[in-house]
XYZ file of C-alpha atoms in Angstrom:
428
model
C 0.000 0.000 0.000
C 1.150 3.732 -0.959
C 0.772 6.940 0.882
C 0.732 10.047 -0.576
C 2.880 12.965 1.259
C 1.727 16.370 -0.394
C 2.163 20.024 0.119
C -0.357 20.275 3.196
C -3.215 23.551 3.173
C -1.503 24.605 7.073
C -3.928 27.886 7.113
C -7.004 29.764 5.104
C -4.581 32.162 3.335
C -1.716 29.251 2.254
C -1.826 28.862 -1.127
C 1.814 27.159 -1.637
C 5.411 26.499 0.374
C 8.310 25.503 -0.174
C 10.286 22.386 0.574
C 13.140 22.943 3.045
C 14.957 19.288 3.563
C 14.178 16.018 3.248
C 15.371 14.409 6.282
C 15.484 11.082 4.831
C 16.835 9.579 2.125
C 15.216 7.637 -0.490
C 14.489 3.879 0.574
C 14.954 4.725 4.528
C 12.398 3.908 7.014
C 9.622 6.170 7.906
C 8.028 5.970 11.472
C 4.996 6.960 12.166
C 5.220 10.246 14.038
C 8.586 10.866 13.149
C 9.665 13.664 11.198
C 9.854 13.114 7.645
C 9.247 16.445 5.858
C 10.284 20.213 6.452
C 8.178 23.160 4.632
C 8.279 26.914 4.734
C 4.684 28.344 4.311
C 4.042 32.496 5.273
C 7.533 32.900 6.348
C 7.324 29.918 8.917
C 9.141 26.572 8.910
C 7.128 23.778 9.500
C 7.928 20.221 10.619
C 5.768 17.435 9.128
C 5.232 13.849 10.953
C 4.521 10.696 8.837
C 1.225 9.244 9.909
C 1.957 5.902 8.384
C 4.966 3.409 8.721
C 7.005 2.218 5.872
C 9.686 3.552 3.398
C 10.131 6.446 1.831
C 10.009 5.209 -1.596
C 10.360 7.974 -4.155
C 10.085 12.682 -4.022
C 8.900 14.113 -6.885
C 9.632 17.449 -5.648
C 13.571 18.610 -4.264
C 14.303 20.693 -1.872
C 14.449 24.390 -2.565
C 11.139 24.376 -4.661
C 8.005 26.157 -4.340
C 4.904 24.095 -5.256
C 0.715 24.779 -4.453
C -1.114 23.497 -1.728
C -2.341 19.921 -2.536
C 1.068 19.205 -5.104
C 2.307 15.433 -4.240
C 5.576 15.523 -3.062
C 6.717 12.620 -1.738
C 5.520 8.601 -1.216
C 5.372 6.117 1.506
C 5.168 2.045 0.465
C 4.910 -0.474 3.439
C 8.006 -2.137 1.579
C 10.453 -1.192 -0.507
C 9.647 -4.391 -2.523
C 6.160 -4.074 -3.684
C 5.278 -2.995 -6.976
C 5.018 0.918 -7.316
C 4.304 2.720 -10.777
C 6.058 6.780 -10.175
C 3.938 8.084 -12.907
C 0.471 6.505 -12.347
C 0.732 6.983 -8.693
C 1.393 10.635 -9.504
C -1.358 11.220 -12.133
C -3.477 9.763 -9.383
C -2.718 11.276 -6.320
C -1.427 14.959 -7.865
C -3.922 17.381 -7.136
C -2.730 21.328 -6.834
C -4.623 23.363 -4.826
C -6.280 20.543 -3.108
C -5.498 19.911 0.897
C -2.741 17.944 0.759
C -2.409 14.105 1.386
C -3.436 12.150 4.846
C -0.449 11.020 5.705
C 1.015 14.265 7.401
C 1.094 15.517 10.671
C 2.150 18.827 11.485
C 4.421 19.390 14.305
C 3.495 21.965 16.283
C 6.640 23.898 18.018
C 6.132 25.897 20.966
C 5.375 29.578 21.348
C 8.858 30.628 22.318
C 10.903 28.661 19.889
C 8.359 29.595 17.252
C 8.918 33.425 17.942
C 12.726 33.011 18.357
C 12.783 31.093 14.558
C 10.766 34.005 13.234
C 13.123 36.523 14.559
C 16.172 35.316 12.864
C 14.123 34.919 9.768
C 13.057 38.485 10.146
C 16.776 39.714 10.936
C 18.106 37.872 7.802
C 16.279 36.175 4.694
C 17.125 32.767 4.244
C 16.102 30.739 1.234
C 14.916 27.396 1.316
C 17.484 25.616 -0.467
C 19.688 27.566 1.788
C 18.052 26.091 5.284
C 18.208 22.952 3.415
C 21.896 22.820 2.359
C 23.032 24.386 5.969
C 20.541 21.283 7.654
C 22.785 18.883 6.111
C 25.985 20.737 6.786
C 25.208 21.352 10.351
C 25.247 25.276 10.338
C 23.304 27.662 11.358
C 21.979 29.160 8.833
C 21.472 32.426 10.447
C 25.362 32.644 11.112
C 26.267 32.637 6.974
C 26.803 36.420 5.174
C 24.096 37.146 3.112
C 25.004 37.689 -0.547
C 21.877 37.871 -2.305
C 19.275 40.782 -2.411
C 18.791 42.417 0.927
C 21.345 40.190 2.649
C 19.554 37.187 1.609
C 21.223 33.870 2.377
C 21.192 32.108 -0.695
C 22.552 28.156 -0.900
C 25.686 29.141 -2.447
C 26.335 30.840 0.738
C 25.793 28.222 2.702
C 28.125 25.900 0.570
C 30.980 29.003 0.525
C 30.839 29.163 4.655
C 30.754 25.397 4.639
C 34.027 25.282 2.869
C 35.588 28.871 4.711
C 34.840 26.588 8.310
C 36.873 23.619 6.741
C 39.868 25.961 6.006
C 39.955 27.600 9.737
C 43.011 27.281 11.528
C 42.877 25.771 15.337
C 44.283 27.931 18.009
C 42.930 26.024 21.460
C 40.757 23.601 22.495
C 37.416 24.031 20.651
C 38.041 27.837 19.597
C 39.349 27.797 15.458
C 39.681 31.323 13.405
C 39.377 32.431 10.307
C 42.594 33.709 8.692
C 42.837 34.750 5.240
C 46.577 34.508 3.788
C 48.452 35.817 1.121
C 51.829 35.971 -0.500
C 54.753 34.413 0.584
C 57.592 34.405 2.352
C 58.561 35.759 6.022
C 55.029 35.701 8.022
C 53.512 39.107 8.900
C 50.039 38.894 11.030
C 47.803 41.195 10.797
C 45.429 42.035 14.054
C 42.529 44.097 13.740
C 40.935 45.926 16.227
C 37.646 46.525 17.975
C 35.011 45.067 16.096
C 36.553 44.700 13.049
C 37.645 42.120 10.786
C 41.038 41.480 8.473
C 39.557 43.931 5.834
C 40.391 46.989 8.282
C 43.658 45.968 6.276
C 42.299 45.948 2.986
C 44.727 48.413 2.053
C 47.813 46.907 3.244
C 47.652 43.658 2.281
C 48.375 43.891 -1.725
C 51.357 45.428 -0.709
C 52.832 43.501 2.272
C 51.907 40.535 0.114
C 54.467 41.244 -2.474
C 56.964 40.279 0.085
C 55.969 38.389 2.808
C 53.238 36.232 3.465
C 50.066 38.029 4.999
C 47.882 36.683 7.824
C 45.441 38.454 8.536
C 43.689 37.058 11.742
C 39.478 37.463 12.343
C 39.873 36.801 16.466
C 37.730 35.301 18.614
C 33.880 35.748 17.594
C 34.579 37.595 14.769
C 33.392 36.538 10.944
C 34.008 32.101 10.642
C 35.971 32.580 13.675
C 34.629 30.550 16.258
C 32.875 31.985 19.566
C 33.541 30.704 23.013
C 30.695 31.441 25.339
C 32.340 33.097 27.807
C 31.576 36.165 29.657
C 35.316 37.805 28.719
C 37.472 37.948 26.034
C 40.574 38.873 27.800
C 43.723 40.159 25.708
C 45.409 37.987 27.656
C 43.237 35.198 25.285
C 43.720 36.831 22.268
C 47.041 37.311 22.347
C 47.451 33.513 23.182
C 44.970 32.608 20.101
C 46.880 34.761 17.817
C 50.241 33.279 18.935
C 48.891 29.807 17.878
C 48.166 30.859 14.679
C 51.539 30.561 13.020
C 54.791 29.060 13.504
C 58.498 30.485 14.868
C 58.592 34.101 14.643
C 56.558 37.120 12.757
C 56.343 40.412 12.554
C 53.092 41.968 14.086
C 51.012 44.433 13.267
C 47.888 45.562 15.399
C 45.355 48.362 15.194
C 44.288 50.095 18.130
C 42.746 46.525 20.561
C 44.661 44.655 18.140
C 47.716 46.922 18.711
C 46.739 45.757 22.714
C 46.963 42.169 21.264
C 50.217 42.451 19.737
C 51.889 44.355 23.003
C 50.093 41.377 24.972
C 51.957 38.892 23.083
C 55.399 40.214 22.529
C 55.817 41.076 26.090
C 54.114 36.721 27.122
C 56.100 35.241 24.130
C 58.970 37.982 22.813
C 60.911 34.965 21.459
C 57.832 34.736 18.953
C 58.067 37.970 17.607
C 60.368 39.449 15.035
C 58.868 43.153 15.264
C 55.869 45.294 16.138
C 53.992 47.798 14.066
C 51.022 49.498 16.756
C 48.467 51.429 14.798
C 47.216 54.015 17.026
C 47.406 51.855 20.183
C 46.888 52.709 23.707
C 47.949 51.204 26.935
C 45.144 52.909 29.412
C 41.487 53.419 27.919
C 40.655 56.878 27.840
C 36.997 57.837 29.501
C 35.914 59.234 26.282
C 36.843 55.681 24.748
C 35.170 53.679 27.218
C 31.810 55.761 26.356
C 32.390 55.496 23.140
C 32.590 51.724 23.493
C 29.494 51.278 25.599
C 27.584 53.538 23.278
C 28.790 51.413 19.855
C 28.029 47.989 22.326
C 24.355 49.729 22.811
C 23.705 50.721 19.323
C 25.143 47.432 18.108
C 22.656 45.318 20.338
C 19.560 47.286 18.478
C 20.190 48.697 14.840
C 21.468 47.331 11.533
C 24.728 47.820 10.489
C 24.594 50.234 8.339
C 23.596 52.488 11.306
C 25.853 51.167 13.704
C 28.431 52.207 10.504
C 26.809 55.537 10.174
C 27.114 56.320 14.110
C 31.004 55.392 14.312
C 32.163 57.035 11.010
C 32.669 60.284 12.554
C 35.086 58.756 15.372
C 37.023 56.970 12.937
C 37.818 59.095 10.306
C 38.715 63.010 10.244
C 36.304 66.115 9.153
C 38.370 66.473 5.932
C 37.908 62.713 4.957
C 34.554 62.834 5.564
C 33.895 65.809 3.488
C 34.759 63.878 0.139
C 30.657 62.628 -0.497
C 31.616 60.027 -2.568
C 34.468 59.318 -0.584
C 32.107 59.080 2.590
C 29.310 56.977 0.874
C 32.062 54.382 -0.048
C 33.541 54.161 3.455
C 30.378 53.733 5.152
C 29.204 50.715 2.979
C 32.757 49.327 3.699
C 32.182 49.887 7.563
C 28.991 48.427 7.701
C 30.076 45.320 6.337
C 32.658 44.820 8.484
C 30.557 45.649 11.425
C 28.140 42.937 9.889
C 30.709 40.198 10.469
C 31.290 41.290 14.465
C 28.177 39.941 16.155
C 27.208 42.204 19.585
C 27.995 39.639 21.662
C 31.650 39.803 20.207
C 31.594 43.617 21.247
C 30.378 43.023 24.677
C 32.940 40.089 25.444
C 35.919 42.244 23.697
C 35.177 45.296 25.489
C 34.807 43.660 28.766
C 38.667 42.419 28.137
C 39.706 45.843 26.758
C 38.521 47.095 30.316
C 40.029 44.752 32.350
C 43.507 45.313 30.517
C 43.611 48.842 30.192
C 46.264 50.414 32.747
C 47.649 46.879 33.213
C 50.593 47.004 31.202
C 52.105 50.819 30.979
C 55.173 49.893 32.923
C 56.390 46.889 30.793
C 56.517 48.916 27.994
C 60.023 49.508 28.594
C 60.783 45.806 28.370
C 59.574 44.834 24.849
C 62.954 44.439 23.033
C 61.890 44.432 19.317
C 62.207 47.198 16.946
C 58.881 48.785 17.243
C 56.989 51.906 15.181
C 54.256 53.056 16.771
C 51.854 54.856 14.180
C 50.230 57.826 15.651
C 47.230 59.708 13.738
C 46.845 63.228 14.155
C 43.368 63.607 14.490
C 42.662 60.215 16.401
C 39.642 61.024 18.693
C 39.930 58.219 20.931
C 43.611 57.103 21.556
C 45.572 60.378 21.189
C 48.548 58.910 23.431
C 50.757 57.390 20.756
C 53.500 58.995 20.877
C 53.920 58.662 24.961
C 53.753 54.724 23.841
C 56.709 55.093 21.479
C 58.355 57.136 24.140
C 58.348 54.390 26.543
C 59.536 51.249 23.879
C 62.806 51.079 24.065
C 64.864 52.092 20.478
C 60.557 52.801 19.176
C 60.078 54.946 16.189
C 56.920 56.841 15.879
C 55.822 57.920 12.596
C 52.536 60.926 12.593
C 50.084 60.851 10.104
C 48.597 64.349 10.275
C 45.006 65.165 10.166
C 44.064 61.342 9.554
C 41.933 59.550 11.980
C 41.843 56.891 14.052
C 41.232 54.413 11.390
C 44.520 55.388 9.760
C 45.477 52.561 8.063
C 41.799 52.911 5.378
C 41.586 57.030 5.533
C 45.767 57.713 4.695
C 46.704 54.102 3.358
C 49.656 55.688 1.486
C 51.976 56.985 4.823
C 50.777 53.830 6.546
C 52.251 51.223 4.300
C 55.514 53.510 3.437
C 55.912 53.893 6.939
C 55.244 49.818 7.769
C 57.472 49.144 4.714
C 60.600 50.996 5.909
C 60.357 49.570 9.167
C 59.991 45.946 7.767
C 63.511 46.796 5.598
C 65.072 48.224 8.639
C 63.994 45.407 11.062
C 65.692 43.167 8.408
């Protein structure tokens, strides 16, 4: 005996859904009450029960597609081994815009997780073959970048992130990152700093990659990087993370936190690194750096980030960058990318370390005994003590980029990587 599955009539106003996985394979057994079939219908997933025993013995319609109420798409036989016709039992039982066949059962989530699901649908779009293809991969589909219309997770995504996870690079127990490379030769890693990602560097790496190979580290939390639920991110951590990341000895560079990263680690493992480049870095957060923190961790927690982008653009860049229109528009579709890869909970844990270490380390700074330049921007809002940093390093050169700010390294890319390259020659 053959049951039909079909495209189920869930409410008065469904007219069609969409197939989101098969859980089961062709020719495996079907349980009654046991989840067989996942739709989408009105922006809601649904899970669908068999409410007959046997095999699954043939779907007529994938994953991914959209098909009317009533559509069959999907049989059960009692055994694999009876005789079963494809076509005639779909010319008899295929009925579009019908109620759907008798052997489904819908199963009915609760309240909570049923709101929760339709928040992260709301946050990001997801399409079905992309629930489907993350399902099998064992991802979440709600942590893949979007690269379809509006951010839309499409199953290409899902594939691309399925392959980026394979490639990350284990650091401790459990905790992996993402860390893009390029060129070759001598290693130089590349930190970035509060809630950013490796393209902070965008502008550097072509260059550095001519002669050295580039690593360009996503910490903790940020972008594939993995996420340890922990309270605190401590430098202390990162530091350690990004010292696992490659082998023998490199030459560091590290903007602003990530500056705090690389000071961190040449000062727990100086036998690891060759030199230090600190983008406007700081060794005791200011008050007005700590507000602007909490306020970025606030805004963060509530709007989208292209606002989040919008609000921090003015703290990050100088009046005369900003004045450029076309210049501006760029940047802040740049920024709010980036800030799309650093989830708030990354913010909250980073800052929370950034606290803790700030004022922790001033008096070792005369113990750090690699060359060191210390990049200082002239019209840095929120770490404006650069050059009392280079003061204390031992041998340190400082190098001033007037009227840039604080995000140096994207608004005057030009000075930065003249200044980074004669200090890699000189190191040499």
């Amino acid at each position: 005996m053959a049951t039909a599955i079909s495209m189920p009539r869930l409410g008065m106003t469904m007219e069609e859904g969409t197939i989101v996985d098969w859980p089961l394979e062709v020719g495996s057994r079907v349980e009654k009450g046991r989840l067989v079939l996942v739709i989408e219908s009105e922006k809601n997933e649904v899970e669908i029960a068999a409410s007959a025993e046997g095999f699954l013995r043939h779907v007529y319609v994938e994953a991914g597609e959209t098909v009317p109420c009533g559509t069959l798409l999907g049989v059960i036989t009692e055994t694999m081994e009876e005789p079963f016709d494809v076509d005639a039992f779909q010319a008899a039982h295929d009925h579009p815009d019908a109620r759907g066949g008798v052997a489904l059962e819908v199963k009915v989530a609760s309240a909570e997780a049923a709101k929760s699901a339709a928040g992260v649908r709301a946050g990001k779009p997801i399409a079905p073959a992309a629930r489907a293809a993350a399902r099998k991969s064992g991802i979440d589909p709600s942590d893949v970048p979007g690269t379809g219309p509006g951010g839309r997770v499409t199953k290409q995504d899902v594939e691309a992130y399925a392959r980026a996870r394979r490639a990350l690079v284990p650091v401790a127990e459990g905790i992996s990152l993402e860390i893009p490379t390029a060129g070759e030769g001598d290693p130089v890693v590349l930190i970035p700093g509060l809630g950013t990602d490796a393209s902070a560097f965008t502008r550097q790496i072509p260059e550095l990659a001519e002669h050295f190979r580039v690593l360009a580290v996503n910490l903790r939390g940020v972008g594939l990087s993995d996420a340890p639920e922990v309270d605190v991110y401590t430098v202390a951590q990162l530091a350690a993370d990004v010292g696992a990341s490659y082998e023998g000895r490199a030459d560091l560079i590290g903007a602003s936190l990530g500056a705090a990263v690389a000071l961190e680690l040449a000062l727990t493992q100086p036998g690891r690194v060759r030199s230090l480049t600190l983008i406007t870095p700081f060794v005791e957060a200011s008050a007005r750096l700590l507000a602007v923190c909490e306020g970025w961790r606030r805004v963060a927690m509530e709007a989208t980030p292209e606002t989040l982008a919008a609000t921090l653009l003015p703290w990050f860049f100088s009046s005369d960058f900003l004045a450029d229109e076309r210049v501006r528009s760029r940047t802040l579709r740049g920024l709010a990318q980036m800030m799309s890869r650093v989830p708030a909970t990354t913010l909250d844990r980073m800052i929370a370390g950034m606290s803790a270490w700030s004022g922790t380390r001033a008096g070792d700074l005369r113990t750090i005994p690699v060359p060191t330049l210390v990049i200082v921007a002239g019209a840095d809002l929120l770490v404006p003590d650069g050059r009392s940093i280079a003061a204390s390093i031992p041998d340190a050169e400082s190098l001033m980029v007037d009227g840039a700010g604080h995000a140096v390294a994207l608004e005057a890319a030009d000075a930065v990587n003249e200044g980074i390259a004669r200090h890699l020659d000189r190191r040499s």
